[in-house]
mmCIF file with all atom_site columns, C-alpha atoms in Angstrom:
data_model
loop_
_atom_site.group_PDB
_atom_site.id
_atom_site.type_symbol
_atom_site.label_atom_id
_atom_site.label_alt_id
_atom_site.label_comp_id
_atom_site.label_asym_id
_atom_site.label_entity_id
_atom_site.label_seq_id
_atom_site.pdbx_PDB_ins_code
_atom_site.Cartn_x
_atom_site.Cartn_y
_atom_site.Cartn_z
_atom_site.occupancy
_atom_site.B_iso_or_equiv
_atom_site.pdbx_formal_charge
_atom_site.auth_seq_id
_atom_site.auth_comp_id
_atom_site.auth_asym_id
_atom_site.auth_atom_id
_atom_site.pdbx_PDB_model_num
ATOM 1   C CA . MET A 1 1   ? 44.829  -66.712 9.039   1.00 55.00 ? 1   MET A CA 1
ATOM 2   C CA . LYS A 1 2   ? 41.412  -65.858 10.082  1.00 56.00 ? 2   LYS A CA 1
ATOM 3   C CA . LYS A 1 3   ? 42.974  -63.327 12.319  1.00 59.00 ? 3   LYS A CA 1
ATOM 4   C CA . LEU A 1 4   ? 45.388  -61.791 9.817   1.00 53.00 ? 4   LEU A CA 1
ATOM 5   C CA . LEU A 1 5   ? 42.298  -61.234 7.536   1.00 49.00 ? 5   LEU A CA 1
ATOM 6   C CA . LEU A 1 6   ? 40.201  -59.450 10.487  1.00 50.00 ? 6   LEU A CA 1
ATOM 7   C CA . ILE A 1 7   ? 43.258  -57.256 11.421  1.00 63.00 ? 7   ILE A CA 1
ATOM 8   C CA . ILE A 1 8   ? 43.413  -56.231 7.643   1.00 65.00 ? 8   ILE A CA 1
ATOM 9   C CA . ALA A 1 9   ? 39.618  -55.646 7.306   1.00 54.00 ? 9   ALA A CA 1
ATOM 10  C CA . ILE A 1 10  ? 39.584  -53.423 10.609  1.00 66.00 ? 10  ILE A CA 1
ATOM 11  C CA . SER A 1 11  ? 42.802  -51.519 9.388   1.00 61.00 ? 11  SER A CA 1
ATOM 12  C CA . ILE A 1 12  ? 40.946  -50.998 6.236   1.00 68.00 ? 12  ILE A CA 1
ATOM 13  C CA . SER A 1 13  ? 37.880  -49.525 7.847   1.00 63.00 ? 13  SER A CA 1
ATOM 14  C CA . VAL A 1 14  ? 39.957  -47.454 10.108  1.00 58.00 ? 14  VAL A CA 1
ATOM 15  C CA . VAL A 1 15  ? 41.533  -45.782 7.380   1.00 56.00 ? 15  VAL A CA 1
ATOM 16  C CA . ALA A 1 16  ? 38.567  -45.444 5.203   1.00 56.00 ? 16  ALA A CA 1
ATOM 17  C CA . CYS A 1 17  ? 36.908  -43.636 8.299   1.00 55.00 ? 17  CYS A CA 1
ATOM 18  C CA . ASN A 1 18  ? 39.961  -41.324 8.974   1.00 50.00 ? 18  ASN A CA 1
ATOM 19  C CA . ASP A 1 19  ? 39.798  -40.373 5.135   1.00 46.00 ? 19  ASP A CA 1
ATOM 20  C CA . LYS A 1 20  ? 36.100  -39.361 5.529   1.00 45.00 ? 20  LYS A CA 1
ATOM 21  C CA . THR A 1 21  ? 36.852  -37.332 8.672   1.00 44.00 ? 21  THR A CA 1
ATOM 22  C CA . ALA A 1 22  ? 39.694  -35.508 6.743   1.00 43.00 ? 22  ALA A CA 1
ATOM 23  C CA . GLU A 1 23  ? 37.082  -34.331 4.258   1.00 51.00 ? 23  GLU A CA 1
ATOM 24  C CA . VAL A 1 24  ? 34.890  -32.806 6.679   1.00 51.00 ? 24  VAL A CA 1
ATOM 25  C CA . LYS A 1 25  ? 35.487  -29.320 6.857   1.00 62.00 ? 25  LYS A CA 1
ATOM 26  C CA . GLU A 1 26  ? 34.051  -26.422 8.863   1.00 79.00 ? 26  GLU A CA 1
ATOM 27  C CA . MET A 1 27  ? 30.217  -25.552 7.975   1.00 83.00 ? 27  MET A CA 1
ATOM 28  C CA . LYS A 1 28  ? 29.508  -21.943 7.188   1.00 87.00 ? 28  LYS A CA 1
ATOM 29  C CA . THR A 1 29  ? 25.650  -21.251 7.850   1.00 89.00 ? 29  THR A CA 1
ATOM 30  C CA . ALA A 1 30  ? 23.947  -17.904 7.758   1.00 89.00 ? 30  ALA A CA 1
ATOM 31  C CA . TYR A 1 31  ? 20.199  -16.903 7.615   1.00 89.00 ? 31  TYR A CA 1
ATOM 32  C CA . VAL A 1 32  ? 17.771  -14.436 5.626   1.00 90.00 ? 32  VAL A CA 1
ATOM 33  C CA . ASP A 1 33  ? 14.856  -12.799 6.804   1.00 90.00 ? 33  ASP A CA 1
ATOM 34  C CA . THR A 1 34  ? 12.721  -13.771 3.920   1.00 88.00 ? 34  THR A CA 1
ATOM 35  C CA . SER A 1 35  ? 9.699   -11.319 5.012   1.00 88.00 ? 35  SER A CA 1
ATOM 36  C CA . GLU A 1 36  ? 12.489  -8.737  5.129   1.00 90.00 ? 36  GLU A CA 1
ATOM 37  C CA . LEU A 1 37  ? 14.197  -9.572  2.090   1.00 91.00 ? 37  LEU A CA 1
ATOM 38  C CA . MET A 1 38  ? 10.640  -9.142  0.393   1.00 89.00 ? 38  MET A CA 1
ATOM 39  C CA . LYS A 1 39  ? 9.781   -5.875  1.659   1.00 92.00 ? 39  LYS A CA 1
ATOM 40  C CA . GLU A 1 40  ? 12.999  -4.267  0.551   1.00 93.00 ? 40  GLU A CA 1
ATOM 41  C CA . TYR A 1 41  ? 13.642  -6.055  -2.819  1.00 94.00 ? 41  TYR A CA 1
ATOM 42  C CA . THR A 1 42  ? 13.020  -3.409  -5.464  1.00 93.00 ? 42  THR A CA 1
ATOM 43  C CA . GLU A 1 43  ? 11.656  -6.253  -8.023  1.00 93.00 ? 43  GLU A CA 1
ATOM 44  C CA . ALA A 1 44  ? 9.228   -6.998  -5.413  1.00 93.00 ? 44  ALA A CA 1
ATOM 45  C CA . LYS A 1 45  ? 7.935   -3.573  -4.417  1.00 93.00 ? 45  LYS A CA 1
ATOM 46  C CA . ASP A 1 46  ? 7.916   -2.762  -8.210  1.00 94.00 ? 46  ASP A CA 1
ATOM 47  C CA . LEU A 1 47  ? 5.713   -5.828  -8.813  1.00 92.00 ? 47  LEU A CA 1
ATOM 48  C CA . GLU A 1 48  ? 3.642   -5.042  -6.095  1.00 92.00 ? 48  GLU A CA 1
ATOM 49  C CA . ALA A 1 49  ? 3.091   -1.313  -7.239  1.00 93.00 ? 49  ALA A CA 1
ATOM 50  C CA . LYS A 1 50  ? 2.344   -2.733  -10.661 1.00 92.00 ? 50  LYS A CA 1
ATOM 51  C CA . TYR A 1 51  ? -0.534  -4.627  -9.454  1.00 90.00 ? 51  TYR A CA 1
ATOM 52  C CA . LYS A 1 52  ? -1.863  -2.130  -7.481  1.00 90.00 ? 52  LYS A CA 1
ATOM 53  C CA . ALA A 1 53  ? -1.702  0.421   -10.188 1.00 91.00 ? 53  ALA A CA 1
ATOM 54  C CA . GLN A 1 54  ? -3.756  -2.361  -12.438 1.00 89.00 ? 54  GLN A CA 1
ATOM 55  C CA . SER A 1 55  ? -6.162  -2.873  -9.741  1.00 88.00 ? 55  SER A CA 1
ATOM 56  C CA . GLU A 1 56  ? -6.940  0.711   -9.339  1.00 88.00 ? 56  GLU A CA 1
ATOM 57  C CA . GLU A 1 57  ? -7.046  1.223   -12.962 1.00 87.00 ? 57  GLU A CA 1
ATOM 58  C CA . LYS A 1 58  ? -9.592  -1.678  -13.509 1.00 84.00 ? 58  LYS A CA 1
ATOM 59  C CA . GLY A 1 59  ? -11.184 -0.738  -10.448 1.00 84.00 ? 59  GLY A CA 1
ATOM 60  C CA . ARG A 1 60  ? -12.360 2.826   -11.426 1.00 87.00 ? 60  ARG A CA 1
ATOM 61  C CA . GLN A 1 61  ? -13.660 1.373   -14.844 1.00 84.00 ? 61  GLN A CA 1
ATOM 62  C CA . LEU A 1 62  ? -15.726 -0.898  -12.538 1.00 85.00 ? 62  LEU A CA 1
ATOM 63  C CA . GLU A 1 63  ? -16.790 1.576   -10.340 1.00 87.00 ? 63  GLU A CA 1
ATOM 64  C CA . ALA A 1 64  ? -18.062 3.734   -13.011 1.00 86.00 ? 64  ALA A CA 1
ATOM 65  C CA . GLU A 1 65  ? -20.245 1.044   -14.141 1.00 87.00 ? 65  GLU A CA 1
ATOM 66  C CA . ILE A 1 66  ? -21.438 0.316   -10.865 1.00 86.00 ? 66  ILE A CA 1
ATOM 67  C CA . ASN A 1 67  ? -22.230 3.964   -10.390 1.00 88.00 ? 67  ASN A CA 1
ATOM 68  C CA . ARG A 1 68  ? -24.069 4.000   -13.595 1.00 88.00 ? 68  ARG A CA 1
ATOM 69  C CA . PHE A 1 69  ? -26.096 1.130   -12.083 1.00 83.00 ? 69  PHE A CA 1
ATOM 70  C CA . LYS A 1 70  ? -26.761 2.708   -8.727  1.00 84.00 ? 70  LYS A CA 1
ATOM 71  C CA . GLN A 1 71  ? -28.044 5.833   -10.629 1.00 87.00 ? 71  GLN A CA 1
ATOM 72  C CA . ASP A 1 72  ? -30.418 3.562   -12.763 1.00 84.00 ? 72  ASP A CA 1
ATOM 73  C CA . ALA A 1 73  ? -31.460 1.980   -9.530  1.00 82.00 ? 73  ALA A CA 1
ATOM 74  C CA . ALA A 1 74  ? -32.688 5.077   -7.965  1.00 81.00 ? 74  ALA A CA 1
ATOM 75  C CA . ASN A 1 75  ? -34.152 6.244   -11.266 1.00 81.00 ? 75  ASN A CA 1
ATOM 76  C CA . PHE A 1 76  ? -36.063 3.071   -11.634 1.00 77.00 ? 76  PHE A CA 1
ATOM 77  C CA . GLN A 1 77  ? -37.457 3.444   -7.837  1.00 77.00 ? 77  GLN A CA 1
ATOM 78  C CA . SER A 1 78  ? -38.822 6.818   -8.695  1.00 76.00 ? 78  SER A CA 1
ATOM 79  C CA . GLN A 1 79  ? -40.219 5.801   -11.996 1.00 81.00 ? 79  GLN A CA 1
ATOM 80  C CA . ALA A 1 80  ? -41.784 2.441   -11.063 1.00 74.00 ? 80  ALA A CA 1
ATOM 81  C CA . GLN A 1 81  ? -45.047 4.041   -9.725  1.00 74.00 ? 81  GLN A CA 1
ATOM 82  C CA . ALA A 1 82  ? -45.476 6.133   -12.509 1.00 77.00 ? 82  ALA A CA 1
ATOM 83  C CA . ASN A 1 83  ? -45.011 3.474   -15.173 1.00 79.00 ? 83  ASN A CA 1
ATOM 84  C CA . GLY A 1 84  ? -46.919 0.643   -13.728 1.00 78.00 ? 84  GLY A CA 1
ATOM 85  C CA . GLN A 1 85  ? -46.655 -2.878  -12.161 1.00 81.00 ? 85  GLN A CA 1
ATOM 86  C CA . GLU A 1 86  ? -45.540 -4.361  -15.412 1.00 83.00 ? 86  GLU A CA 1
ATOM 87  C CA . TRP A 1 87  ? -42.992 -1.947  -16.467 1.00 82.00 ? 87  TRP A CA 1
ATOM 88  C CA . ALA A 1 88  ? -41.925 -2.049  -13.053 1.00 79.00 ? 88  ALA A CA 1
ATOM 89  C CA . GLN A 1 89  ? -41.247 -6.111  -12.953 1.00 84.00 ? 89  GLN A CA 1
ATOM 90  C CA . LYS A 1 90  ? -39.706 -6.088  -16.325 1.00 86.00 ? 90  LYS A CA 1
ATOM 91  C CA . ARG A 1 91  ? -37.206 -3.087  -15.525 1.00 86.00 ? 91  ARG A CA 1
ATOM 92  C CA . GLY A 1 92  ? -36.529 -4.770  -12.066 1.00 83.00 ? 92  GLY A CA 1
ATOM 93  C CA . ALA A 1 93  ? -35.532 -8.202  -13.588 1.00 87.00 ? 93  ALA A CA 1
ATOM 94  C CA . GLU A 1 94  ? -33.130 -6.185  -15.971 1.00 88.00 ? 94  GLU A CA 1
ATOM 95  C CA . LEU A 1 95  ? -31.755 -4.280  -12.812 1.00 85.00 ? 95  LEU A CA 1
ATOM 96  C CA . GLN A 1 96  ? -31.160 -7.574  -11.079 1.00 89.00 ? 96  GLN A CA 1
ATOM 97  C CA . LYS A 1 97  ? -29.494 -8.876  -14.090 1.00 91.00 ? 97  LYS A CA 1
ATOM 98  C CA . ARG A 1 98  ? -27.150 -6.172  -14.441 1.00 88.00 ? 98  ARG A CA 1
ATOM 99  C CA . GLU A 1 99  ? -26.248 -6.219  -10.757 1.00 88.00 ? 99  GLU A CA 1
ATOM 100 C CA . GLN A 1 100 ? -25.681 -9.952  -11.079 1.00 91.00 ? 100 GLN A CA 1
ATOM 101 C CA . GLN A 1 101 ? -23.090 -9.302  -13.927 1.00 90.00 ? 101 GLN A CA 1
ATOM 102 C CA . LEU A 1 102 ? -21.424 -6.672  -12.043 1.00 88.00 ? 102 LEU A CA 1
ATOM 103 C CA . GLY A 1 103 ? -20.941 -8.775  -9.206  1.00 88.00 ? 103 GLY A CA 1
ATOM 104 C CA . TYR A 1 104 ? -19.292 -11.596 -11.539 1.00 91.00 ? 104 TYR A CA 1
ATOM 105 C CA . ALA A 1 105 ? -17.156 -8.903  -13.298 1.00 88.00 ? 105 ALA A CA 1
ATOM 106 C CA . GLN A 1 106 ? -15.753 -7.911  -9.898  1.00 89.00 ? 106 GLN A CA 1
ATOM 107 C CA . GLN A 1 107 ? -15.042 -11.637 -9.137  1.00 91.00 ? 107 GLN A CA 1
ATOM 108 C CA . ALA A 1 108 ? -13.461 -12.133 -12.351 1.00 90.00 ? 108 ALA A CA 1
ATOM 109 C CA . LEU A 1 109 ? -11.564 -9.054  -12.104 1.00 88.00 ? 109 LEU A CA 1
ATOM 110 C CA . ALA A 1 110 ? -9.857  -10.025 -8.738  1.00 88.00 ? 110 ALA A CA 1
ATOM 111 C CA . GLN A 1 111 ? -9.375  -13.583 -9.932  1.00 91.00 ? 111 GLN A CA 1
ATOM 112 C CA . GLN A 1 112 ? -7.375  -12.436 -13.016 1.00 90.00 ? 112 GLN A CA 1
ATOM 113 C CA . LEU A 1 113 ? -5.368  -9.914  -10.804 1.00 89.00 ? 113 LEU A CA 1
ATOM 114 C CA . GLN A 1 114 ? -4.517  -12.522 -8.460  1.00 91.00 ? 114 GLN A CA 1
ATOM 115 C CA . GLN A 1 115 ? -3.602  -15.248 -11.113 1.00 92.00 ? 115 GLN A CA 1
ATOM 116 C CA . GLU A 1 116 ? -1.433  -12.453 -13.059 1.00 90.00 ? 116 GLU A CA 1
ATOM 117 C CA . SER A 1 117 ? 0.382   -11.498 -9.847  1.00 90.00 ? 117 SER A CA 1
ATOM 118 C CA . GLY A 1 118 ? 0.747   -15.168 -8.457  1.00 90.00 ? 118 GLY A CA 1
ATOM 119 C CA . ALA A 1 119 ? 2.615   -16.172 -11.507 1.00 92.00 ? 119 ALA A CA 1
ATOM 120 C CA . GLU A 1 120 ? 4.868   -13.186 -11.489 1.00 92.00 ? 120 GLU A CA 1
ATOM 121 C CA . MET A 1 121 ? 5.510   -13.278 -7.800  1.00 92.00 ? 121 MET A CA 1
ATOM 122 C CA . ASP A 1 122 ? 6.309   -17.551 -8.386  1.00 92.00 ? 122 ASP A CA 1
ATOM 123 C CA . THR A 1 123 ? 8.728   -16.305 -11.067 1.00 93.00 ? 123 THR A CA 1
ATOM 124 C CA . LEU A 1 124 ? 10.403  -13.844 -8.663  1.00 93.00 ? 124 LEU A CA 1
ATOM 125 C CA . ILE A 1 125 ? 10.555  -16.159 -5.866  1.00 90.00 ? 125 ILE A CA 1
ATOM 126 C CA . LYS A 1 126 ? 11.994  -18.893 -7.944  1.00 92.00 ? 126 LYS A CA 1
ATOM 127 C CA . GLY A 1 127 ? 14.775  -16.181 -8.958  1.00 93.00 ? 127 GLY A CA 1
ATOM 128 C CA . VAL A 1 128 ? 15.504  -15.363 -5.555  1.00 92.00 ? 128 VAL A CA 1
ATOM 129 C CA . LYS A 1 129 ? 15.899  -18.976 -4.533  1.00 90.00 ? 129 LYS A CA 1
ATOM 130 C CA . LYS A 1 130 ? 18.599  -19.328 -7.516  1.00 91.00 ? 130 LYS A CA 1
ATOM 131 C CA . PHE A 1 131 ? 20.104  -16.117 -6.446  1.00 93.00 ? 131 PHE A CA 1
ATOM 132 C CA . ILE A 1 132 ? 20.393  -17.233 -2.585  1.00 91.00 ? 132 ILE A CA 1
ATOM 133 C CA . LYS A 1 133 ? 21.777  -20.641 -3.967  1.00 90.00 ? 133 LYS A CA 1
ATOM 134 C CA . ASP A 1 134 ? 24.141  -19.248 -6.264  1.00 91.00 ? 134 ASP A CA 1
ATOM 135 C CA . TYR A 1 135 ? 25.065  -16.347 -3.653  1.00 91.00 ? 135 TYR A CA 1
ATOM 136 C CA . GLY A 1 136 ? 25.889  -19.342 -0.984  1.00 90.00 ? 136 GLY A CA 1
ATOM 137 C CA . LYS A 1 137 ? 28.081  -21.266 -3.184  1.00 89.00 ? 137 LYS A CA 1
ATOM 138 C CA . GLU A 1 138 ? 30.307  -18.339 -4.165  1.00 91.00 ? 138 GLU A CA 1
ATOM 139 C CA . LYS A 1 139 ? 30.421  -17.146 -0.590  1.00 90.00 ? 139 LYS A CA 1
ATOM 140 C CA . GLY A 1 140 ? 31.328  -20.805 0.669   1.00 89.00 ? 140 GLY A CA 1
ATOM 141 C CA . TYR A 1 141 ? 28.391  -21.307 2.780   1.00 88.00 ? 141 TYR A CA 1
ATOM 142 C CA . SER A 1 142 ? 27.168  -24.497 3.662   1.00 87.00 ? 142 SER A CA 1
ATOM 143 C CA . TYR A 1 143 ? 23.611  -23.922 4.666   1.00 87.00 ? 143 TYR A CA 1
ATOM 144 C CA . ILE A 1 144 ? 21.672  -20.465 4.417   1.00 89.00 ? 144 ILE A CA 1
ATOM 145 C CA . TYR A 1 145 ? 18.325  -20.751 6.372   1.00 88.00 ? 145 TYR A CA 1
ATOM 146 C CA . GLY A 1 146 ? 15.157  -18.842 6.009   1.00 87.00 ? 146 GLY A CA 1
ATOM 147 C CA . THR A 1 147 ? 13.508  -16.909 8.712   1.00 84.00 ? 147 THR A CA 1
ATOM 148 C CA . GLY A 1 148 ? 10.388  -14.511 8.551   1.00 76.00 ? 148 GLY A CA 1
ATOM 149 C CA . ASP A 1 149 ? 6.540   -15.500 8.350   1.00 72.00 ? 149 ASP A CA 1
ATOM 150 C CA . ALA A 1 150 ? 7.420   -19.058 7.793   1.00 67.00 ? 150 ALA A CA 1
ATOM 151 C CA . ALA A 1 151 ? 9.970   -19.455 9.941   1.00 63.00 ? 151 ALA A CA 1
ATOM 152 C CA . THR A 1 152 ? 12.437  -22.429 9.908   1.00 65.00 ? 152 THR A CA 1
ATOM 153 C CA . ILE A 1 153 ? 14.958  -21.102 12.514  1.00 72.00 ? 153 ILE A CA 1
ATOM 154 C CA . LEU A 1 154 ? 13.741  -20.299 16.024  1.00 60.00 ? 154 LEU A CA 1
ATOM 155 C CA . TYR A 1 155 ? 16.960  -18.822 17.067  1.00 69.00 ? 155 TYR A CA 1
ATOM 156 C CA . ALA A 1 156 ? 20.041  -17.307 15.251  1.00 72.00 ? 156 ALA A CA 1
ATOM 157 C CA . GLU A 1 157 ? 22.893  -14.974 16.324  1.00 79.00 ? 157 GLU A CA 1
ATOM 158 C CA . ASP A 1 158 ? 22.466  -11.713 14.449  1.00 84.00 ? 158 ASP A CA 1
ATOM 159 C CA . LYS A 1 159 ? 26.237  -12.125 13.178  1.00 86.00 ? 159 LYS A CA 1
ATOM 160 C CA . TYR A 1 160 ? 24.863  -14.904 11.030  1.00 88.00 ? 160 TYR A CA 1
ATOM 161 C CA . ASP A 1 161 ? 22.235  -12.647 9.538   1.00 89.00 ? 161 ASP A CA 1
ATOM 162 C CA . ILE A 1 162 ? 22.775  -11.862 5.571   1.00 92.00 ? 162 ILE A CA 1
ATOM 163 C CA . THR A 1 163 ? 19.652  -10.354 4.810   1.00 91.00 ? 163 THR A CA 1
ATOM 164 C CA . LYS A 1 164 ? 21.149  -7.041  3.949   1.00 92.00 ? 164 LYS A CA 1
ATOM 165 C CA . ASP A 1 165 ? 23.590  -8.246  1.833   1.00 92.00 ? 165 ASP A CA 1
ATOM 166 C CA . ILE A 1 166 ? 21.536  -10.714 -0.358  1.00 92.00 ? 166 ILE A CA 1
ATOM 167 C CA . ILE A 1 167 ? 18.931  -7.496  -0.703  1.00 93.00 ? 167 ILE A CA 1
ATOM 168 C CA . LYS A 1 168 ? 21.825  -5.183  -1.651  1.00 93.00 ? 168 LYS A CA 1
ATOM 169 C CA . ALA A 1 169 ? 23.203  -7.982  -3.956  1.00 93.00 ? 169 ALA A CA 1
ATOM 170 C CA . LEU A 1 170 ? 19.633  -8.468  -5.620  1.00 93.00 ? 170 LEU A CA 1
ATOM 171 C CA . ASN A 1 171 ? 18.749  -5.165  -5.661  1.00 94.00 ? 171 ASN A CA 1
ATOM 172 C CA . ASP A 1 172 ? 22.010  -4.393  -7.796  1.00 93.00 ? 172 ASP A CA 1
ATOM 173 C CA . LYS A 1 173 ? 21.370  -6.921  -9.893  1.00 92.00 ? 173 LYS A CA 1
ATOM 174 C CA . TYR A 1 174 ? 17.805  -5.836  -10.435 1.00 92.00 ? 174 TYR A CA 1
ATOM 175 C CA . LYS A 1 175 ? 18.779  -2.416  -11.346 1.00 90.00 ? 175 LYS A CA 1
ATOM 176 C CA . ALA A 1 176 ? 21.647  -3.670  -13.887 1.00 89.00 ? 176 ALA A CA 1
ATOM 177 C CA . SER A 1 177 ? 18.990  -5.765  -15.719 1.00 86.00 ? 177 SER A CA 1
ATOM 178 C CA . SER A 1 178 ? 16.584  -2.978  -15.671 1.00 80.00 ? 178 SER A CA 1
ATOM 179 C CA . LYS A 1 179 ? 19.165  -0.655  -17.461 1.00 77.00 ? 179 LYS A CA 1
ATOM 180 C CA . SER A 1 180 ? 20.219  -3.140  -20.054 1.00 73.00 ? 180 SER A CA 1
ATOM 181 C CA . GLU A 1 181 ? 16.541  -3.482  -20.775 1.00 73.00 ? 181 GLU A CA 1
ATOM 182 C CA . THR A 1 182 ? 16.066  0.447   -21.155 1.00 69.00 ? 182 THR A CA 1
ATOM 183 C CA . LYS A 1 183 ? 18.888  0.653   -23.453 1.00 68.00 ? 183 LYS A CA 1
ATOM 184 C CA . ALA A 1 184 ? 17.976  -2.429  -25.371 1.00 66.00 ? 184 ALA A CA 1
ATOM 185 C CA . GLU A 1 185 ? 14.313  -0.699  -25.822 1.00 66.00 ? 185 GLU A CA 1
ATOM 186 C CA . GLU A 1 186 ? 16.243  2.743   -26.791 1.00 67.00 ? 186 GLU A CA 1
ATOM 187 C CA . LYS A 1 187 ? 18.276  1.206   -29.640 1.00 66.00 ? 187 LYS A CA 1
ATOM 188 C CA . LYS A 1 188 ? 14.844  -0.154  -31.150 1.00 59.00 ? 188 LYS A CA 1
#
């Protein structure tokens, strides 16, 4: 009786193991060069251009204030001897305070642009990850790896590189969403 139970248990486990191996299918894998993807993705380029333009615009405004400060500082040096030491100390303290405020303004501007662009870039990266996940499911991939600056693959055959496919699909999706946004704005 014990032998019969043992044989039945072994038979069940063999059958169970065979069912699991039947479920295993061939794994389809690929990789995406993430640094290339971010260089060639139109939305990422547009985002970079947007913040570069903002930085230049706000930088020009701040640069004008800095130039006025430099002019005032140069005038201060020429007028200091003529107006006396008391005037020079008072005016010098004002100039130092203004210089400090300009430095704070530069730091605040850089920090603001970094925070804004960082938040938008995080949203963009989340969108790209979701897109790649959906793309992988649609195309039947078991795994899609990422390479690039933070390489997770040390070697892969070029035939598994789907970077260009992902870039094309992302850019097509971005163009389609840009056109639909433009049409919605025109209707308003």
